[in-house]
PDB file of N, CA, C and O in Angstrom:
ATOM      1  N   MET I 250       7.500  30.846 -13.775  1.00  0.00           N
ATOM      2  CA  MET I 250       6.254  30.464 -14.426  1.00  0.00           C
ATOM      3  C   MET I 250       5.198  31.512 -14.088  1.00  0.00           C
ATOM      4  O   MET I 250       5.010  31.867 -12.955  1.00  0.00           O
ATOM      5  N   SER I 251       4.505  31.991 -15.093  1.00  0.00           N
ATOM      6  CA  SER I 251       3.484  33.002 -14.841  1.00  0.00           C
ATOM      7  C   SER I 251       2.198  32.358 -14.354  1.00  0.00           C
ATOM      8  O   SER I 251       1.971  31.172 -14.557  1.00  0.00           O
ATOM      9  N   ALA I 252       1.352  33.133 -13.725  1.00  0.00           N
ATOM     10  CA  ALA I 252       0.087  32.624 -13.184  1.00  0.00           C
ATOM     11  C   ALA I 252      -0.788  32.049 -14.289  1.00  0.00           C
ATOM     12  O   ALA I 252      -1.523  31.103 -14.068  1.00  0.00           O
ATOM     13  N   ALA I 253      -0.699  32.605 -15.498  1.00  0.00           N
ATOM     14  CA  ALA I 253      -1.533  32.135 -16.604  1.00  0.00           C
ATOM     15  C   ALA I 253      -1.132  30.743 -17.074  1.00  0.00           C
ATOM     16  O   ALA I 253      -1.922  30.042 -17.671  1.00  0.00           O
ATOM     17  N   SER I 254       0.099  30.319 -16.818  1.00  0.00           N
ATOM     18  CA  SER I 254       0.552  29.022 -17.314  1.00  0.00           C
ATOM     19  C   SER I 254       0.634  27.952 -16.222  1.00  0.00           C
ATOM     20  O   SER I 254       1.115  26.867 -16.468  1.00  0.00           O
ATOM     21  N   GLU I 255       0.164  28.252 -15.022  1.00  0.00           N
ATOM     22  CA  GLU I 255       0.213  27.272 -13.941  1.00  0.00           C
ATOM     23  C   GLU I 255      -0.837  26.193 -14.135  1.00  0.00           C
ATOM     24  O   GLU I 255      -1.931  26.454 -14.622  1.00  0.00           O
ATOM     25  N   GLN I 256      -0.476  24.970 -13.753  1.00  0.00           N
ATOM     26  CA  GLN I 256      -1.399  23.856 -13.793  1.00  0.00           C
ATOM     27  C   GLN I 256      -1.559  23.312 -12.386  1.00  0.00           C
ATOM     28  O   GLN I 256      -0.662  23.419 -11.568  1.00  0.00           O
ATOM     29  N   GLU I 257      -2.729  22.700 -12.141  1.00  0.00           N
ATOM     30  CA  GLU I 257      -2.998  22.112 -10.841  1.00  0.00           C
ATOM     31  C   GLU I 257      -3.847  20.863 -11.056  1.00  0.00           C
ATOM     32  O   GLU I 257      -4.762  20.859 -11.872  1.00  0.00           O
ATOM     33  N   ILE I 258      -3.521  19.804 -10.326  1.00  0.00           N
ATOM     34  CA  ILE I 258      -4.316  18.592 -10.343  1.00  0.00           C
ATOM     35  C   ILE I 258      -4.784  18.324  -8.925  1.00  0.00           C
ATOM     36  O   ILE I 258      -3.982  18.284  -7.998  1.00  0.00           O
ATOM     37  N   VAL I 259      -6.103  18.165  -8.770  1.00  0.00           N
ATOM     38  CA  VAL I 259      -6.700  17.891  -7.469  1.00  0.00           C
ATOM     39  C   VAL I 259      -7.334  16.508  -7.543  1.00  0.00           C
ATOM     40  O   VAL I 259      -8.162  16.250  -8.423  1.00  0.00           O
ATOM     41  N   VAL I 260      -6.941  15.627  -6.634  1.00  0.00           N
ATOM     42  CA  VAL I 260      -7.510  14.285  -6.574  1.00  0.00           C
ATOM     43  C   VAL I 260      -8.726  14.334  -5.659  1.00  0.00           C
ATOM     44  O   VAL I 260      -8.606  14.602  -4.469  1.00  0.00           O
ATOM     45  N   CYS I 261      -9.901  14.093  -6.222  1.00  0.00           N
ATOM     46  CA  CYS I 261     -11.137  14.091  -5.437  1.00  0.00           C
ATOM     47  C   CYS I 261     -11.326  12.703  -4.830  1.00  0.00           C
ATOM     48  O   CYS I 261     -11.324  11.711  -5.569  1.00  0.00           O
ATOM     49  N   PRO I 262     -11.476  12.604  -3.519  1.00  0.00           N
ATOM     50  CA  PRO I 262     -11.687  11.297  -2.900  1.00  0.00           C
ATOM     51  C   PRO I 262     -12.892  10.597  -3.531  1.00  0.00           C
ATOM     52  O   PRO I 262     -13.961  11.193  -3.660  1.00  0.00           O
ATOM     53  N   ASP I 263     -12.692   9.359  -3.950  1.00  0.00           N
ATOM     54  CA  ASP I 263     -13.743   8.545  -4.559  1.00  0.00           C
ATOM     55  C   ASP I 263     -14.356   9.195  -5.790  1.00  0.00           C
ATOM     56  O   ASP I 263     -15.505   8.924  -6.145  1.00  0.00           O
ATOM     57  N   GLY I 264     -13.607  10.051  -6.458  1.00  0.00           N
ATOM     58  CA  GLY I 264     -14.131  10.758  -7.627  1.00  0.00           C
ATOM     59  C   GLY I 264     -13.055  11.049  -8.658  1.00  0.00           C
ATOM     60  O   GLY I 264     -12.027  10.378  -8.708  1.00  0.00           O
ATOM     61  N   PRO I 265     -13.286  12.058  -9.476  1.00  0.00           N
ATOM     62  CA  PRO I 265     -12.392  12.345 -10.598  1.00  0.00           C
ATOM     63  C   PRO I 265     -11.122  13.095 -10.204  1.00  0.00           C
ATOM     64  O   PRO I 265     -10.946  13.473  -9.050  1.00  0.00           O
ATOM     65  N   LEU I 266     -10.290  13.299 -11.202  1.00  0.00           N
ATOM     66  CA  LEU I 266      -9.158  14.213 -11.085  1.00  0.00           C
ATOM     67  C   LEU I 266      -9.624  15.542 -11.659  1.00  0.00           C
ATOM     68  O   LEU I 266     -10.125  15.590 -12.784  1.00  0.00           O
ATOM     69  N   LEU I 267      -9.493  16.612 -10.886  1.00  0.00           N
ATOM     70  CA  LEU I 267      -9.787  17.947 -11.405  1.00  0.00           C
ATOM     71  C   LEU I 267      -8.477  18.543 -11.888  1.00  0.00           C
ATOM     72  O   LEU I 267      -7.509  18.635 -11.129  1.00  0.00           O
ATOM     73  N   VAL I 268      -8.435  18.911 -13.152  1.00  0.00           N
ATOM     74  CA  VAL I 268      -7.212  19.451 -13.752  1.00  0.00           C
ATOM     75  C   VAL I 268      -7.511  20.871 -14.185  1.00  0.00           C
ATOM     76  O   VAL I 268      -8.450  21.126 -14.943  1.00  0.00           O
ATOM     77  N   ARG I 269      -6.687  21.810 -13.691  1.00  0.00           N
ATOM     78  CA  ARG I 269      -6.884  23.232 -13.969  1.00  0.00           C
ATOM     79  C   ARG I 269      -5.655  23.806 -14.652  1.00  0.00           C
ATOM     80  O   ARG I 269      -4.538  23.408 -14.358  1.00  0.00           O
ATOM     81  N   GLY I 270      -5.885  24.776 -15.526  1.00  0.00           N
ATOM     82  CA  GLY I 270      -4.772  25.491 -16.121  1.00  0.00           C
ATOM     83  C   GLY I 270      -4.690  25.312 -17.621  1.00  0.00           C
ATOM     84  O   GLY I 270      -5.636  24.919 -18.285  1.00  0.00           O
ATOM     85  N   ASP I 271      -3.502  25.584 -18.130  1.00  0.00           N
ATOM     86  CA  ASP I 271      -3.237  25.508 -19.555  1.00  0.00           C
ATOM     87  C   ASP I 271      -2.536  24.184 -19.831  1.00  0.00           C
ATOM     88  O   ASP I 271      -1.387  23.984 -19.443  1.00  0.00           O
ATOM     89  N   PHE I 272      -3.231  23.250 -20.471  1.00  0.00           N
ATOM     90  CA  PHE I 272      -2.674  21.929 -20.740  1.00  0.00           C
ATOM     91  C   PHE I 272      -3.392  21.318 -21.930  1.00  0.00           C
ATOM     92  O   PHE I 272      -4.435  21.806 -22.364  1.00  0.00           O
ATOM     93  N   GLU I 273      -2.836  20.253 -22.461  1.00  0.00           N
ATOM     94  CA  GLU I 273      -3.451  19.508 -23.557  1.00  0.00           C
ATOM     95  C   GLU I 273      -3.837  18.133 -23.062  1.00  0.00           C
ATOM     96  O   GLU I 273      -3.146  17.543 -22.231  1.00  0.00           O
ATOM     97  N   ILE I 274      -4.932  17.605 -23.595  1.00  0.00           N
ATOM     98  CA  ILE I 274      -5.321  16.222 -23.335  1.00  0.00           C
ATOM     99  C   ILE I 274      -5.113  15.486 -24.646  1.00  0.00           C
ATOM    100  O   ILE I 274      -5.613  15.909 -25.699  1.00  0.00           O
ATOM    101  N   VAL I 275      -4.364  14.384 -24.590  1.00  0.00           N
ATOM    102  CA  VAL I 275      -4.026  13.627 -25.781  1.00  0.00           C
ATOM    103  C   VAL I 275      -4.488  12.183 -25.596  1.00  0.00           C
ATOM    104  O   VAL I 275      -4.248  11.581 -24.548  1.00  0.00           O
ATOM    105  N   SER I 276      -5.147  11.621 -26.628  1.00  0.00           N
ATOM    106  CA  SER I 276      -5.625  10.238 -26.556  1.00  0.00           C
ATOM    107  C   SER I 276      -4.462   9.264 -26.673  1.00  0.00           C
ATOM    108  O   SER I 276      -3.332   9.661 -26.989  1.00  0.00           O
ATOM    109  N   THR I 277      -4.741   7.992 -26.463  1.00  0.00           N
ATOM    110  CA  THR I 277      -3.692   6.963 -26.581  1.00  0.00           C
ATOM    111  C   THR I 277      -3.189   6.839 -28.007  1.00  0.00           C
ATOM    112  O   THR I 277      -2.095   6.334 -28.230  1.00  0.00           O
ATOM    113  N   THR I 278      -3.960   7.333 -28.975  1.00  0.00           N
ATOM    114  CA  THR I 278      -3.528   7.300 -30.376  1.00  0.00           C
ATOM    115  C   THR I 278      -2.810   8.583 -30.781  1.00  0.00           C
ATOM    116  O   THR I 278      -2.435   8.744 -31.937  1.00  0.00           O
ATOM    117  N   GLY I 279      -2.644   9.504 -29.831  1.00  0.00           N
ATOM    118  CA  GLY I 279      -1.915  10.737 -30.098  1.00  0.00           C
ATOM    119  C   GLY I 279      -2.762  11.890 -30.593  1.00  0.00           C
ATOM    120  O   GLY I 279      -2.239  12.953 -30.917  1.00  0.00           O
ATOM    121  N   GLN I 280      -4.074  11.712 -30.652  1.00  0.00           N
ATOM    122  CA  GLN I 280      -4.954  12.789 -31.102  1.00  0.00           C
ATOM    123  C   GLN I 280      -5.296  13.723 -29.944  1.00  0.00           C
ATOM    124  O   GLN I 280      -5.533  13.265 -28.828  1.00  0.00           O
ATOM    125  N   ASP I 281      -5.334  15.018 -30.242  1.00  0.00           N
ATOM    126  CA  ASP I 281      -5.751  15.995 -29.237  1.00  0.00           C
ATOM    127  C   ASP I 281      -7.229  15.813 -28.932  1.00  0.00           C
ATOM    128  O   ASP I 281      -8.038  15.616 -29.842  1.00  0.00           O
ATOM    129  N   ILE I 282      -7.571  15.870 -27.643  1.00  0.00           N
ATOM    130  CA  ILE I 282      -8.962  15.813 -27.218  1.00  0.00           C
ATOM    131  C   ILE I 282      -9.350  17.228 -26.827  1.00  0.00           C
ATOM    132  O   ILE I 282      -8.782  17.791 -25.885  1.00  0.00           O
ATOM    133  N   PRO I 283     -10.301  17.820 -27.563  1.00  0.00           N
ATOM    134  CA  PRO I 283     -10.650  19.219 -27.272  1.00  0.00           C
ATOM    135  C   PRO I 283     -11.359  19.367 -25.933  1.00  0.00           C
ATOM    136  O   PRO I 283     -12.026  18.453 -25.457  1.00  0.00           O
ATOM    137  N   ARG I 284     -11.150  20.522 -25.339  1.00  0.00           N
ATOM    138  CA  ARG I 284     -11.837  20.854 -24.090  1.00  0.00           C
ATOM    139  C   ARG I 284     -12.309  22.289 -24.199  1.00  0.00           C
ATOM    140  O   ARG I 284     -11.712  23.098 -24.893  1.00  0.00           O
ATOM    141  N   ARG I 285     -13.388  22.585 -23.490  1.00  0.00           N
ATOM    142  CA  ARG I 285     -13.995  23.917 -23.575  1.00  0.00           C
ATOM    143  C   ARG I 285     -13.709  24.778 -22.356  1.00  0.00           C
ATOM    144  O   ARG I 285     -14.027  25.950 -22.344  1.00  0.00           O
ATOM    145  N   ARG I 286     -13.167  24.171 -21.310  1.00  0.00           N
ATOM    146  CA  ARG I 286     -12.975  24.901 -20.049  1.00  0.00           C
ATOM    147  C   ARG I 286     -11.530  24.830 -19.589  1.00  0.00           C
ATOM    148  O   ARG I 286     -10.793  23.936 -19.968  1.00  0.00           O
ATOM    149  N   LYS I 287     -11.180  25.752 -18.717  1.00  0.00           N
ATOM    150  CA  LYS I 287      -9.844  25.744 -18.118  1.00  0.00           C
ATOM    151  C   LYS I 287      -9.720  24.666 -17.049  1.00  0.00           C
ATOM    152  O   LYS I 287      -8.634  24.225 -16.728  1.00  0.00           O
ATOM    153  N   THR I 288     -10.855  24.235 -16.466  1.00  0.00           N
ATOM    154  CA  THR I 288     -10.871  23.171 -15.465  1.00  0.00           C
ATOM    155  C   THR I 288     -11.720  22.025 -16.003  1.00  0.00           C
ATOM    156  O   THR I 288     -12.838  22.245 -16.454  1.00  0.00           O
ATOM    157  N   VAL I 289     -11.156  20.812 -15.977  1.00  0.00           N
ATOM    158  CA  VAL I 289     -11.910  19.643 -16.413  1.00  0.00           C
ATOM    159  C   VAL I 289     -11.821  18.563 -15.337  1.00  0.00           C
ATOM    160  O   VAL I 289     -10.873  18.518 -14.547  1.00  0.00           O
ATOM    161  N   ALA I 290     -12.837  17.692 -15.319  1.00  0.00           N
ATOM    162  CA  ALA I 290     -12.859  16.550 -14.403  1.00  0.00           C
ATOM    163  C   ALA I 290     -12.583  15.307 -15.247  1.00  0.00           C
ATOM    164  O   ALA I 290     -13.329  15.000 -16.176  1.00  0.00           O
ATOM    165  N   LEU I 291     -11.505  14.610 -14.928  1.00  0.00           N
ATOM    166  CA  LEU I 291     -11.125  13.410 -15.664  1.00  0.00           C
ATOM    167  C   LEU I 291     -11.517  12.164 -14.877  1.00  0.00           C
ATOM    168  O   LEU I 291     -11.278  12.074 -13.670  1.00  0.00           O
ATOM    169  N   CYS I 292     -12.096  11.196 -15.579  1.00  0.00           N
ATOM    170  CA  CYS I 292     -12.592   9.960 -14.971  1.00  0.00           C
ATOM    171  C   CYS I 292     -11.444   9.122 -14.416  1.00  0.00           C
ATOM    172  O   CYS I 292     -10.408   8.965 -15.051  1.00  0.00           O
ATOM    173  N   ARG I 293     -11.663   8.569 -13.213  1.00  0.00           N
ATOM    174  CA  ARG I 293     -10.725   7.600 -12.633  1.00  0.00           C
ATOM    175  C   ARG I 293     -11.356   6.226 -12.473  1.00  0.00           C
ATOM    176  O   ARG I 293     -10.657   5.241 -12.314  1.00  0.00           O
ATOM    177  N   CYS I 294     -12.690   6.155 -12.509  1.00  0.00           N
ATOM    178  CA  CYS I 294     -13.356   4.874 -12.248  1.00  0.00           C
ATOM    179  C   CYS I 294     -13.405   3.984 -13.479  1.00  0.00           C
ATOM    180  O   CYS I 294     -13.589   2.775 -13.358  1.00  0.00           O
ATOM    181  N   GLY I 295     -13.269   4.565 -14.663  1.00  0.00           N
ATOM    182  CA  GLY I 295     -13.299   3.793 -15.895  1.00  0.00           C
ATOM    183  C   GLY I 295     -14.688   3.549 -16.448  1.00  0.00           C
ATOM    184  O   GLY I 295     -14.844   2.905 -17.477  1.00  0.00           O
ATOM    185  N   ALA I 296     -15.739   4.045 -15.796  1.00  0.00           N
ATOM    186  CA  ALA I 296     -17.103   3.751 -16.215  1.00  0.00           C
ATOM    187  C   ALA I 296     -17.820   4.934 -16.868  1.00  0.00           C
ATOM    188  O   ALA I 296     -18.969   4.800 -17.257  1.00  0.00           O
ATOM    189  N   SER I 297     -17.170   6.061 -17.006  1.00  0.00           N
ATOM    190  CA  SER I 297     -17.800   7.236 -17.586  1.00  0.00           C
ATOM    191  C   SER I 297     -18.222   6.973 -19.029  1.00  0.00           C
ATOM    192  O   SER I 297     -17.505   6.319 -19.791  1.00  0.00           O
ATOM    193  N   GLY I 298     -19.351   7.523 -19.414  1.00  0.00           N
ATOM    194  CA  GLY I 298     -19.817   7.430 -20.787  1.00  0.00           C
ATOM    195  C   GLY I 298     -19.220   8.486 -21.688  1.00  0.00           C
ATOM    196  O   GLY I 298     -19.439   8.456 -22.896  1.00  0.00           O
ATOM    197  N   ILE I 299     -18.450   9.419 -21.118  1.00  0.00           N
ATOM    198  CA  ILE I 299     -17.841  10.495 -21.908  1.00  0.00           C
ATOM    199  C   ILE I 299     -16.336  10.556 -21.659  1.00  0.00           C
ATOM    200  O   ILE I 299     -15.749  11.626 -21.564  1.00  0.00           O
ATOM    201  N   LYS I 300     -15.700   9.397 -21.523  1.00  0.00           N
ATOM    202  CA  LYS I 300     -14.261   9.346 -21.255  1.00  0.00           C
ATOM    203  C   LYS I 300     -13.501  10.189 -22.264  1.00  0.00           C
ATOM    204  O   LYS I 300     -13.892  10.233 -23.421  1.00  0.00           O
ATOM    205  N   PRO I 301     -12.473  10.869 -21.850  1.00  0.00           N
ATOM    206  CA  PRO I 301     -11.783  10.753 -20.575  1.00  0.00           C
ATOM    207  C   PRO I 301     -12.401  11.604 -19.481  1.00  0.00           C
ATOM    208  O   PRO I 301     -11.905  11.650 -18.371  1.00  0.00           O
ATOM    209  N   PHE I 302     -13.508  12.278 -19.783  1.00  0.00           N
ATOM    210  CA  PHE I 302     -14.124  13.177 -18.819  1.00  0.00           C
ATOM    211  C   PHE I 302     -15.053  12.417 -17.872  1.00  0.00           C
ATOM    212  O   PHE I 302     -15.600  11.377 -18.224  1.00  0.00           O
ATOM    213  N   CYS I 303     -15.237  12.949 -16.700  1.00  0.00           N
ATOM    214  CA  CYS I 303     -16.106  12.355 -15.687  1.00  0.00           C
ATOM    215  C   CYS I 303     -17.559  12.750 -15.960  1.00  0.00           C
ATOM    216  O   CYS I 303     -17.836  13.892 -16.284  1.00  0.00           O
ATOM    217  N   ASP I 304     -18.466  11.777 -15.820  1.00  0.00           N
ATOM    218  CA  ASP I 304     -19.895  12.078 -15.948  1.00  0.00           C
ATOM    219  C   ASP I 304     -20.663  11.768 -14.668  1.00  0.00           C
ATOM    220  O   ASP I 304     -21.882  11.775 -14.650  1.00  0.00           O
ATOM    221  N   GLY I 305     -19.951  11.480 -13.575  1.00  0.00           N
ATOM    222  CA  GLY I 305     -20.591  11.214 -12.295  1.00  0.00           C
ATOM    223  C   GLY I 305     -20.925   9.749 -12.051  1.00  0.00           C
ATOM    224  O   GLY I 305     -21.455   9.402 -10.991  1.00  0.00           O
ATOM    225  N   THR I 306     -20.615   8.872 -12.994  1.00  0.00           N
ATOM    226  CA  THR I 306     -20.933   7.451 -12.851  1.00  0.00           C
ATOM    227  C   THR I 306     -20.259   6.830 -11.635  1.00  0.00           C
ATOM    228  O   THR I 306     -20.780   5.871 -11.063  1.00  0.00           O
ATOM    229  N   HIS I 307     -19.135   7.383 -11.198  1.00  0.00           N
ATOM    230  CA  HIS I 307     -18.432   6.830 -10.037  1.00  0.00           C
ATOM    231  C   HIS I 307     -19.345   6.740  -8.813  1.00  0.00           C
ATOM    232  O   HIS I 307     -19.215   5.818  -8.012  1.00  0.00           O
ATOM    233  N   LYS I 308     -20.272   7.673  -8.695  1.00  0.00           N
ATOM    234  CA  LYS I 308     -21.209   7.650  -7.564  1.00  0.00           C
ATOM    235  C   LYS I 308     -22.179   6.479  -7.686  1.00  0.00           C
ATOM    236  O   LYS I 308     -22.499   5.823  -6.694  1.00  0.00           O
ATOM    237  N   LEU I 309     -22.636   6.207  -8.910  1.00  0.00           N
ATOM    238  CA  LEU I 309     -23.602   5.125  -9.136  1.00  0.00           C
ATOM    239  C   LEU I 309     -22.995   3.743  -8.912  1.00  0.00           C
ATOM    240  O   LEU I 309     -23.681   2.836  -8.455  1.00  0.00           O
ATOM    241  N   ILE I 310     -21.715   3.588  -9.253  1.00  0.00           N
ATOM    242  CA  ILE I 310     -21.092   2.265  -9.140  1.00  0.00           C
ATOM    243  C   ILE I 310     -20.356   2.061  -7.816  1.00  0.00           C
ATOM    244  O   ILE I 310     -19.821   0.990  -7.563  1.00  0.00           O
ATOM    245  N   GLY I 311     -20.326   3.090  -6.981  1.00  0.00           N
ATOM    246  CA  GLY I 311     -19.669   2.965  -5.679  1.00  0.00           C
ATOM    247  C   GLY I 311     -18.157   2.938  -5.761  1.00  0.00           C
ATOM    248  O   GLY I 311     -17.496   2.296  -4.949  1.00  0.00           O
ATOM    249  N   PHE I 312     -17.589   3.658  -6.733  1.00  0.00           N
ATOM    250  CA  PHE I 312     -16.133   3.697  -6.892  1.00  0.00           C
ATOM    251  C   PHE I 312     -15.470   4.208  -5.621  1.00  0.00           C
ATOM    252  O   PHE I 312     -15.915   5.176  -5.012  1.00  0.00           O
ATOM    253  N   ARG I 313     -14.409   3.546  -5.212  1.00  0.00           N
ATOM    254  CA  ARG I 313     -13.612   3.967  -4.061  1.00  0.00           C
ATOM    255  C   ARG I 313     -12.172   4.121  -4.516  1.00  0.00           C
ATOM    256  O   ARG I 313     -11.623   3.223  -5.145  1.00  0.00           O
ATOM    257  N   SER I 314     -11.567   5.256  -4.174  1.00  0.00           N
ATOM    258  CA  SER I 314     -10.192   5.511  -4.589  1.00  0.00           C
ATOM    259  C   SER I 314      -9.179   4.839  -3.667  1.00  0.00           C
ATOM    260  O   SER I 314      -8.048   4.628  -4.046  1.00  0.00           O
ATOM    261  N   GLU I 315      -9.604   4.490  -2.483  1.00  0.00           N
ATOM    262  CA  GLU I 315      -8.731   3.779  -1.551  1.00  0.00           C
ATOM    263  C   GLU I 315      -9.076   2.298  -1.599  1.00  0.00           C
ATOM    264  O   GLU I 315     -10.250   1.933  -1.599  1.00  0.00           O
ATOM    265  N   PRO I 316      -8.073   1.435  -1.631  1.00  0.00           N
ATOM    266  CA  PRO I 316      -8.379  -0.004  -1.614  1.00  0.00           C
ATOM    267  C   PRO I 316      -8.993  -0.389  -0.271  1.00  0.00           C
ATOM    268  O   PRO I 316      -8.765   0.288   0.739  1.00  0.00           O
ATOM    269  N   PRO I 317      -9.779  -1.469  -0.236  1.00  0.00           N
ATOM    270  CA  PRO I 317     -10.334  -1.922   1.043  1.00  0.00           C
ATOM    271  C   PRO I 317      -9.209  -2.237   2.020  1.00  0.00           C
ATOM    272  O   PRO I 317      -8.114  -2.631   1.609  1.00  0.00           O
ATOM    273  N   ALA I 318      -9.474  -2.068   3.291  1.00  0.00           N
ATOM    274  CA  ALA I 318      -8.461  -2.350   4.311  1.00  0.00           C
ATOM    275  C   ALA I 318      -8.081  -3.821   4.274  1.00  0.00           C
ATOM    276  O   ALA I 318      -8.928  -4.699   4.075  1.00  0.00           O
ATOM    277  N   SER I 319      -6.803  -4.097   4.456  1.00  0.00           N
ATOM    278  CA  SER I 319      -6.329  -5.477   4.508  1.00  0.00           C
ATOM    279  C   SER I 319      -6.803  -6.113   5.801  1.00  0.00           C
ATOM    280  O   SER I 319      -6.876  -5.458   6.837  1.00  0.00           O
ATOM    281  N   PRO I 320      -7.114  -7.403   5.759  1.00  0.00           N
ATOM    282  CA  PRO I 320      -7.515  -8.066   7.003  1.00  0.00           C
ATOM    283  C   PRO I 320      -6.350  -8.093   7.982  1.00  0.00           C
ATOM    284  O   PRO I 320      -5.193  -8.096   7.589  1.00  0.00           O
ATOM    285  N   ASP I 321      -6.688  -8.144   9.253  1.00  0.00           N
ATOM    286  CA  ASP I 321      -5.680  -8.228  10.305  1.00  0.00           C
ATOM    287  C   ASP I 321      -4.946  -9.564  10.144  1.00  0.00           C
ATOM    288  O   ASP I 321      -5.580 -10.618  10.149  1.00  0.00           O
ATOM    289  N   PRO I 322      -3.611  -9.533   9.957  1.00  0.00           N
ATOM    290  CA  PRO I 322      -2.871 -10.778   9.735  1.00  0.00           C
ATOM    291  C   PRO I 322      -3.067 -11.807  10.848  1.00  0.00           C
ATOM    292  O   PRO I 322      -3.135 -12.998  10.589  1.00  0.00           O
ATOM    293  N   SER I 323      -3.217 -11.357  12.085  1.00  0.00           N
ATOM    294  CA  SER I 323      -3.384 -12.318  13.178  1.00  0.00           C
ATOM    295  C   SER I 323      -4.749 -13.003  13.088  1.00  0.00           C
ATOM    296  O   SER I 323      -4.878 -14.183  13.380  1.00  0.00           O
ATOM    297  N   THR I 324      -5.762 -12.277  12.617  1.00  0.00           N
ATOM    298  CA  THR I 324      -7.089 -12.870  12.451  1.00  0.00           C
ATOM    299  C   THR I 324      -7.073 -13.859  11.297  1.00  0.00           C
ATOM    300  O   THR I 324      -7.613 -14.957  11.385  1.00  0.00           O
ATOM    301  N   ALA I 325      -6.435 -13.495  10.187  1.00  0.00           N
ATOM    302  CA  ALA I 325      -6.384 -14.374   9.029  1.00  0.00           C
ATOM    303  C   ALA I 325      -5.631 -15.656   9.340  1.00  0.00           C
ATOM    304  O   ALA I 325      -6.035 -16.746   8.960  1.00  0.00           O
ATOM    305  N   ALA I 326      -4.546 -15.562  10.121  1.00  0.00           N
ATOM    306  CA  ALA I 326      -3.775 -16.753  10.475  1.00  0.00           C
ATOM    307  C   ALA I 326      -4.603 -17.675  11.383  1.00  0.00           C
ATOM    308  O   ALA I 326      -4.573 -18.900  11.238  1.00  0.00           O
ATOM    309  N   GLY I 327      -5.366 -17.085  12.294  1.00  0.00           N
ATOM    310  CA  GLY I 327      -6.204 -17.877  13.186  1.00  0.00           C
ATOM    311  C   GLY I 327      -7.278 -18.621  12.426  1.00  0.00           C
ATOM    312  O   GLY I 327      -7.576 -19.773  12.691  1.00  0.00           O
ATOM    313  N   GLN I 328      -7.861 -17.969  11.412  1.00  0.00           N
ATOM    314  CA  GLN I 328      -8.894 -18.608  10.618  1.00  0.00           C
ATOM    315  C   GLN I 328      -8.317 -19.738   9.788  1.00  0.00           C
ATOM    316  O   GLN I 328      -8.927 -20.774   9.637  1.00  0.00           O
ATOM    317  N   ALA I 329      -7.114 -19.554   9.255  1.00  0.00           N
ATOM    318  CA  ALA I 329      -6.488 -20.598   8.448  1.00  0.00           C
ATOM    319  C   ALA I 329      -6.176 -21.804   9.316  1.00  0.00           C
ATOM    320  O   ALA I 329      -6.316 -22.947   8.887  1.00  0.00           O
ATOM    321  N   GLY I 330      -5.761 -21.561  10.553  1.00  0.00           N
ATOM    322  CA  GLY I 330      -5.444 -22.668  11.456  1.00  0.00           C
ATOM    323  C   GLY I 330      -6.668 -23.442  11.881  1.00  0.00           C
ATOM    324  O   GLY I 330      -6.597 -24.632  12.200  1.00  0.00           O
ATOM    325  N   ASP I 331      -7.839 -22.828  11.898  1.00  0.00           N
ATOM    326  CA  ASP I 331      -9.070 -23.479  12.298  1.00  0.00           C
ATOM    327  C   ASP I 331      -9.658 -24.357  11.209  1.00  0.00           C
ATOM    328  O   ASP I 331     -10.552 -25.140  11.441  1.00  0.00           O
ATOM    329  N   ALA I 332      -9.137 -24.243   9.978  1.00  0.00           N
ATOM    330  CA  ALA I 332      -9.726 -24.945   8.848  1.00  0.00           C
ATOM    331  C   ALA I 332      -9.436 -26.435   8.880  1.00  0.00           C
ATOM    332  O   ALA I 332     -10.077 -27.194   8.183  1.00  0.00           O
ATOM    333  N   GLY I 333      -8.443 -26.896   9.612  1.00  0.00           N
ATOM    334  CA  GLY I 333      -7.986 -28.255   9.513  1.00  0.00           C
ATOM    335  C   GLY I 333      -8.699 -29.203  10.363  1.00  0.00           C
ATOM    336  O   GLY I 333      -8.866 -30.313  10.325  1.00  0.00           O
TER     337      GLY I 333
END
């Protein structure tokens, strides 16, 4: 593969996917989505006003790419036992 045809995807913590290289973006209906740059930021939060591209809304809504930590099972079991 030549350097000109390489693609790269970078997952930004709590943010978009940065996609670099020579690639096509296709909508769910099969239509090509034009792009003007070799690197684009694709929305992961679902709230962008310019989907599929990122507009920074993830910062405003507090999007987190990692799920919240699960509660400690021993703590949750103790709380359930205290309910009775």
